[in-house]
PDB file of C-alpha atoms in Angstrom:
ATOM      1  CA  UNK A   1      14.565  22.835  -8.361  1.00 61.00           C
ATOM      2  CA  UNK A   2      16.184  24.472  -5.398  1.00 77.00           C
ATOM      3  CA  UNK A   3      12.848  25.028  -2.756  1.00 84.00           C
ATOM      4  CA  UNK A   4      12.931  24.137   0.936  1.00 87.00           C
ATOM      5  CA  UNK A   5       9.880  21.796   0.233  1.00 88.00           C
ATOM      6  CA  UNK A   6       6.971  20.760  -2.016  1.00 88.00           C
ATOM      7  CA  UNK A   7       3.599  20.524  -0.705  1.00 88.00           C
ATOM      8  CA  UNK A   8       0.930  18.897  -2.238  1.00 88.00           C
ATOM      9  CA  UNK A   9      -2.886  20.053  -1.445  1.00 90.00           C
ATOM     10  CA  UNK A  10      -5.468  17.473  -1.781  1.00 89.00           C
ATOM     11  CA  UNK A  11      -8.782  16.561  -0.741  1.00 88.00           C
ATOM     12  CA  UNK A  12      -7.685  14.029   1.833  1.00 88.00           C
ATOM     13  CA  UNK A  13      -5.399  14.886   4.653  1.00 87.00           C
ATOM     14  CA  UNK A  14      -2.588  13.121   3.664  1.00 90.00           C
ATOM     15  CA  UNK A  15      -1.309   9.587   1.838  1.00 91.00           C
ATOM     16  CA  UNK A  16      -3.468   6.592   3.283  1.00 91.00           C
ATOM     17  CA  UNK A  17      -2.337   2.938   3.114  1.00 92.00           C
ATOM     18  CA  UNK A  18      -5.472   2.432   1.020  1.00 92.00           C
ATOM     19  CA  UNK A  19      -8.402   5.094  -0.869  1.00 91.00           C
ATOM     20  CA  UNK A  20      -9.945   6.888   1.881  1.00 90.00           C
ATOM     21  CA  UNK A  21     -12.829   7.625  -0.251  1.00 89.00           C
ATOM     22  CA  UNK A  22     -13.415   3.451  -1.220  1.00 89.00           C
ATOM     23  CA  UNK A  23     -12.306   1.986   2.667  1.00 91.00           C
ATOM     24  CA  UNK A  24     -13.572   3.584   6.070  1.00 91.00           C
ATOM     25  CA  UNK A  25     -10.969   1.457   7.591  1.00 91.00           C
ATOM     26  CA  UNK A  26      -8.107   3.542   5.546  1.00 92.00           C
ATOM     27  CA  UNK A  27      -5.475   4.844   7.786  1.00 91.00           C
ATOM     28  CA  UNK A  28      -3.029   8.271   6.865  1.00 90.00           C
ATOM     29  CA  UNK A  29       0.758   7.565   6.794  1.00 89.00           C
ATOM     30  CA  UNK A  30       2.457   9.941   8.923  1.00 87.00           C
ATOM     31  CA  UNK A  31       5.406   9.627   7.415  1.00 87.00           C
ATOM     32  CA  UNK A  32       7.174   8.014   4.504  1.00 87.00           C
ATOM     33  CA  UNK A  33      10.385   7.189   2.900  1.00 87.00           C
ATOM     34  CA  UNK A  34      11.403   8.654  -0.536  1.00 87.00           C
ATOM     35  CA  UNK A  35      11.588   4.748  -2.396  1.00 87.00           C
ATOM     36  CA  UNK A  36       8.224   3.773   0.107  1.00 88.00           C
ATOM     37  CA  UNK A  37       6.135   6.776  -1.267  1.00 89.00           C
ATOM     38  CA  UNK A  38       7.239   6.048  -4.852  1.00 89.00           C
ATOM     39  CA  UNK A  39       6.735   2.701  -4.656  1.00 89.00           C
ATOM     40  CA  UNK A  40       3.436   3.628  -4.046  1.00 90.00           C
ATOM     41  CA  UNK A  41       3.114   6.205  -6.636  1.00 90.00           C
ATOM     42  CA  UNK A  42       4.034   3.181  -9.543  1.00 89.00           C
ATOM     43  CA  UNK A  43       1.098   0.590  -7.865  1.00 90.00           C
ATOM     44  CA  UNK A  44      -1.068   3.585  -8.080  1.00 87.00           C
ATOM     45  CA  UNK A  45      -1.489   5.653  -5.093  1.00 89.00           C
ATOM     46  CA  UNK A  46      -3.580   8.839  -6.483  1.00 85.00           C
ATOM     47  CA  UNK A  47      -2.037  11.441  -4.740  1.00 86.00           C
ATOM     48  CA  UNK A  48       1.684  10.723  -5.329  1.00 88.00           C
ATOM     49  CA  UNK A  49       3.534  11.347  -8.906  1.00 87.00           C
ATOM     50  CA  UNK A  50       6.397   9.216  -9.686  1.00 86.00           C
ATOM     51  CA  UNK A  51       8.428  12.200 -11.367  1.00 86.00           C
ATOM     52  CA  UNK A  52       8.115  14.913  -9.164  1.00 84.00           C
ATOM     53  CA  UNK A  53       9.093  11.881  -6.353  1.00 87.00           C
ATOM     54  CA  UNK A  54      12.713  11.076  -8.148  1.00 86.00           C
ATOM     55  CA  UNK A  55      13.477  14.677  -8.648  1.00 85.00           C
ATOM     56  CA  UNK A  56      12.606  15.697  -4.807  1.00 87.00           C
ATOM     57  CA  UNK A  57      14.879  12.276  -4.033  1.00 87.00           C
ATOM     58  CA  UNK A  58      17.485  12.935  -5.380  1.00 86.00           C
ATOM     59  CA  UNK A  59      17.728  16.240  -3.798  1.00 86.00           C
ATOM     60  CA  UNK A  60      16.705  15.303  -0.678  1.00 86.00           C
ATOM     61  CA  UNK A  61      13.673  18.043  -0.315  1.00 88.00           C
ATOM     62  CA  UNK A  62      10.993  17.184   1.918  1.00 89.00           C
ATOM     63  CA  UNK A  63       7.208  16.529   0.263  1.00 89.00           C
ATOM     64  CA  UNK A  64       4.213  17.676   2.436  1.00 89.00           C
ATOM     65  CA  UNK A  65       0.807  16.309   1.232  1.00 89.00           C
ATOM     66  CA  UNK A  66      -1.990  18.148   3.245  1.00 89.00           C
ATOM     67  CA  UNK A  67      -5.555  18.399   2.751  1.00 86.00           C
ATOM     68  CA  UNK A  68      -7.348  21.875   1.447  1.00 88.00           C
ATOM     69  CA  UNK A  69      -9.476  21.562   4.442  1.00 85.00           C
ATOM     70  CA  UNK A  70      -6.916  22.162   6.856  1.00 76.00           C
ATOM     71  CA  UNK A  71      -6.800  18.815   8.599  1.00 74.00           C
ATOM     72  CA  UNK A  72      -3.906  16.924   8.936  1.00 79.00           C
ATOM     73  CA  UNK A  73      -0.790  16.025   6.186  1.00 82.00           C
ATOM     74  CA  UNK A  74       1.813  13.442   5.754  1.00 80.00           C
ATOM     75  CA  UNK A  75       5.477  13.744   5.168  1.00 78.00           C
ATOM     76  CA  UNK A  76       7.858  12.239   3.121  1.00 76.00           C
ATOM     77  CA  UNK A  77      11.471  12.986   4.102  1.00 73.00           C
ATOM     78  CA  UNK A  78      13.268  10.219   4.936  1.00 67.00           C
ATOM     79  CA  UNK A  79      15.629   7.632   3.109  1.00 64.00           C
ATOM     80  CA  UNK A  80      15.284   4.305   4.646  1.00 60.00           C
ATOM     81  CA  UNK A  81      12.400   2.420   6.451  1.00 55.00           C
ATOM     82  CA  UNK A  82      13.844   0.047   9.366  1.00 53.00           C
ATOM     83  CA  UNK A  83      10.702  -1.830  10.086  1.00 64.00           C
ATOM     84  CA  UNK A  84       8.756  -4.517   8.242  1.00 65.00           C
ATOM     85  CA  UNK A  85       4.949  -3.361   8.181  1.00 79.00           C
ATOM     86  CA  UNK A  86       2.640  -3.624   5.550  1.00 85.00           C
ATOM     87  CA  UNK A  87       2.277  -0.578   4.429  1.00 88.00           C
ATOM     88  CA  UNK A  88      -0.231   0.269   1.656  1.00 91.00           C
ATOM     89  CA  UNK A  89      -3.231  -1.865   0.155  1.00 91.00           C
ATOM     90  CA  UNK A  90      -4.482  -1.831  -3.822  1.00 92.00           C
ATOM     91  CA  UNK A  91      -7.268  -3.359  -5.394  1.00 91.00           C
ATOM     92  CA  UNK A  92      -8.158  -4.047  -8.809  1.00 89.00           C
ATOM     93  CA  UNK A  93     -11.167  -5.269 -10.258  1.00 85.00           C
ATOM     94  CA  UNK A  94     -10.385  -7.481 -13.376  1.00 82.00           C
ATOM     95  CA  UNK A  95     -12.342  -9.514 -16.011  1.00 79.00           C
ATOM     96  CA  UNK A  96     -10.519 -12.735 -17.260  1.00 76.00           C
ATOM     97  CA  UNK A  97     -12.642 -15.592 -19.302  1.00 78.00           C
ATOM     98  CA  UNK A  98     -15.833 -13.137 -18.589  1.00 77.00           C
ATOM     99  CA  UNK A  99     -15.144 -13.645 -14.888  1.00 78.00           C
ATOM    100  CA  UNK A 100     -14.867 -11.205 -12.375  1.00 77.00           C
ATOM    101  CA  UNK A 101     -11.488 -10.848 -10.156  1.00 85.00           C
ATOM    102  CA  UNK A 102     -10.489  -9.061  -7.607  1.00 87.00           C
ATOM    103  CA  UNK A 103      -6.580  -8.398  -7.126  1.00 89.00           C
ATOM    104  CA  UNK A 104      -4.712  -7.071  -3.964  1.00 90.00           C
ATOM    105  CA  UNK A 105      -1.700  -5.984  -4.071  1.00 92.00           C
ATOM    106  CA  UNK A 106      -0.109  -5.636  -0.578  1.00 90.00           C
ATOM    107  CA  UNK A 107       3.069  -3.500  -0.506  1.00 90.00           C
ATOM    108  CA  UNK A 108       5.570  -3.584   2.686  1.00 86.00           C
ATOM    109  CA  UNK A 109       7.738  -1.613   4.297  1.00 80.00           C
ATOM    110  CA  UNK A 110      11.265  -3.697   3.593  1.00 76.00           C
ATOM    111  CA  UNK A 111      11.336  -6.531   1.395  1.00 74.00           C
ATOM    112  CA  UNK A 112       9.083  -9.796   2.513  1.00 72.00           C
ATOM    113  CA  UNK A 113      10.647 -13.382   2.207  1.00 72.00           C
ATOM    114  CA  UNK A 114       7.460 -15.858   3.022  1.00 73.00           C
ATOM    115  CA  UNK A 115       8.468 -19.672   3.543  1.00 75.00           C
ATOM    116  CA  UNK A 116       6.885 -21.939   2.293  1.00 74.00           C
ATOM    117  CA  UNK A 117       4.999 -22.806   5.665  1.00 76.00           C
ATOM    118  CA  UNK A 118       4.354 -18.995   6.592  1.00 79.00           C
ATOM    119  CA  UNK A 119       2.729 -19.009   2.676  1.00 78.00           C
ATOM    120  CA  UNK A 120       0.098 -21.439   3.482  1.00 81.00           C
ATOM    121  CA  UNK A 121      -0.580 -20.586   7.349  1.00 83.00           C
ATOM    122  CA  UNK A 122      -0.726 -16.851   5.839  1.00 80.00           C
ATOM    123  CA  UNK A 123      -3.104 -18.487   2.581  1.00 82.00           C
ATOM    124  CA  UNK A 124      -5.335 -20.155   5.027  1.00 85.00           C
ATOM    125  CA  UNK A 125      -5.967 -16.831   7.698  1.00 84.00           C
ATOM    126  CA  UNK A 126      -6.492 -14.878   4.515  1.00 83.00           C
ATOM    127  CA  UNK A 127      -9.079 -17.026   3.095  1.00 85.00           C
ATOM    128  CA  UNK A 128     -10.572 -17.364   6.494  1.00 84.00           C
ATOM    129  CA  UNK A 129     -10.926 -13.682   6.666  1.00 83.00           C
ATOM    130  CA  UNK A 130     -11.967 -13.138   3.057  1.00 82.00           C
ATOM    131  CA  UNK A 131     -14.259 -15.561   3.456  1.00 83.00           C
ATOM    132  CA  UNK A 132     -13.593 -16.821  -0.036  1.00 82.00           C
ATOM    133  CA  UNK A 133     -11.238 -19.157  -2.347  1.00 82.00           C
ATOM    134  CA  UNK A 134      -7.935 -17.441  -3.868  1.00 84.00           C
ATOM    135  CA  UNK A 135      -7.417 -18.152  -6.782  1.00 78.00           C
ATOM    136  CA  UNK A 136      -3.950 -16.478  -7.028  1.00 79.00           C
ATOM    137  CA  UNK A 137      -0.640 -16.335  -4.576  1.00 82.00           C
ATOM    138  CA  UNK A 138       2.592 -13.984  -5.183  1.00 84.00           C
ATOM    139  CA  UNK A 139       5.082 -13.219  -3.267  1.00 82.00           C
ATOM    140  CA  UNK A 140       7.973 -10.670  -4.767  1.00 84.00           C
ATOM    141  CA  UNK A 141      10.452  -8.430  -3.112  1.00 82.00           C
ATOM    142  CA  UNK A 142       8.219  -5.572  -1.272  1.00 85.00           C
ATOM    143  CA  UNK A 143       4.566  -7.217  -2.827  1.00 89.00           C
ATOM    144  CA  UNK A 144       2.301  -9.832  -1.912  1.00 87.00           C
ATOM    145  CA  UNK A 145      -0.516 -10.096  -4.529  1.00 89.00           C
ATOM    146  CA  UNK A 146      -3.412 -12.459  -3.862  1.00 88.00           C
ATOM    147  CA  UNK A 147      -6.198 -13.166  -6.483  1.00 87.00           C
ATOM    148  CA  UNK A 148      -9.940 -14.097  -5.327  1.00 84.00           C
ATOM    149  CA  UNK A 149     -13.679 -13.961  -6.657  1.00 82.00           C
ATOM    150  CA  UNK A 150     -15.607 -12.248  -4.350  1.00 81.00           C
ATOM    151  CA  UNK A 151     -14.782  -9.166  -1.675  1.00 83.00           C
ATOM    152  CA  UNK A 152     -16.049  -6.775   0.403  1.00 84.00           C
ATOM    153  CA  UNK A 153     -14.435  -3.919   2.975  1.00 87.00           C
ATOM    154  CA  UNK A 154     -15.360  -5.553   5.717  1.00 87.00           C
ATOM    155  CA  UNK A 155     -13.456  -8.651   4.623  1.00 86.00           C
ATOM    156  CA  UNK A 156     -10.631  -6.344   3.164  1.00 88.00           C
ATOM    157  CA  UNK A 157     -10.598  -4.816   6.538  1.00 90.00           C
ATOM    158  CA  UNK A 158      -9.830  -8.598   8.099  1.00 87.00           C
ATOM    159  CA  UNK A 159      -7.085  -9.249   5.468  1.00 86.00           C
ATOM    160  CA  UNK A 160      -5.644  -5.540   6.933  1.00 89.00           C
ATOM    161  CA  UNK A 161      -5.349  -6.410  10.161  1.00 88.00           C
ATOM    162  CA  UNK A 162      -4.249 -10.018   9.859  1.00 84.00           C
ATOM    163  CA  UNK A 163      -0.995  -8.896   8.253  1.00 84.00           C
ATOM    164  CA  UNK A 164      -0.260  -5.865  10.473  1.00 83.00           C
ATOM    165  CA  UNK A 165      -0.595  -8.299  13.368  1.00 80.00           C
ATOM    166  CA  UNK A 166       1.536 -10.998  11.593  1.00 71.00           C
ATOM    167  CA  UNK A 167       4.825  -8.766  11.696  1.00 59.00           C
TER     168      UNK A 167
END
């Protein structure tokens, strides 16, 4: 392709660390590196496409997602990302042994190394917030994926901010 740009219209005004439409505590993502946004395209992030992000990489072209309503957009230009933030929030509803699970998947900026003491100081805020048992703890490269029984947004919304404040 040889364009100046590729814009994407949407219904949202932008990419959000989380689905706007599921999370009133969702937040749009100014801006975004080329390997952040498709991270985020292979964990699932709805308005990204993991093709049309490698080709637009590897030429360097700038991707504009804006909304059809005219509000805001988000813009993914960039190569590298120098801070550590967590950046964008997934959650899947799963059945295992007829039980119902809920699994976040928390993907950061840079790559996360959690010691083993971090781990269970970071395991016992999240419970706190969630207000319930996890089942499940991972910790690989970019992704922190917890496992747990019961959630809600407001408790989702607790998790958030406990690891935005924790970098």
């Amino acid at each position: 392709i040889d364009v100046e740009r590729v814009i994407i219209y949407t219904d949202v005004d932008g990419i959000y660390n989380c689905d706007p439409k599921s999370y009133h505590f969702a937040k749009r993502i100014d801006s975004l590196s080329y390997d952040d946004a498709e991270k985020m395209a292979f964990m699932g992030a709805k308005v990204l496409f993991p093709k049309t992000l490698r080709h637009i990489k590897d030429k360097r072209i700038p991707l504009v997602v804006r909304s059809i309503h005219g509000k805001g957009e988000s813009l993914v230009w960039k190569n590298e990302t120098l801070q550590r933030k967590p950046l964008a929030l997934f959650v899947n509803r799963t059945t295992r042994s007829e039980e119902s699970l809920f699994e976040i998947k928390v993907l950061f900026s840079t790559e996360i190394e959690i010691q083993k003491k971090e781990k269970k100081e970071l395991l016992k805020k999240t419970e706190n917030a969630l207000n319930t048992k996890i089942s499940w703890f991972e910790q690989k490269e970019r992704v922190l994926s917890i496992e747990l029984k019961s959630l809600d947004e407001d408790k989702l919304k607790s998790f958030w901010d406990i690891l935005e404040d924790s970098q």
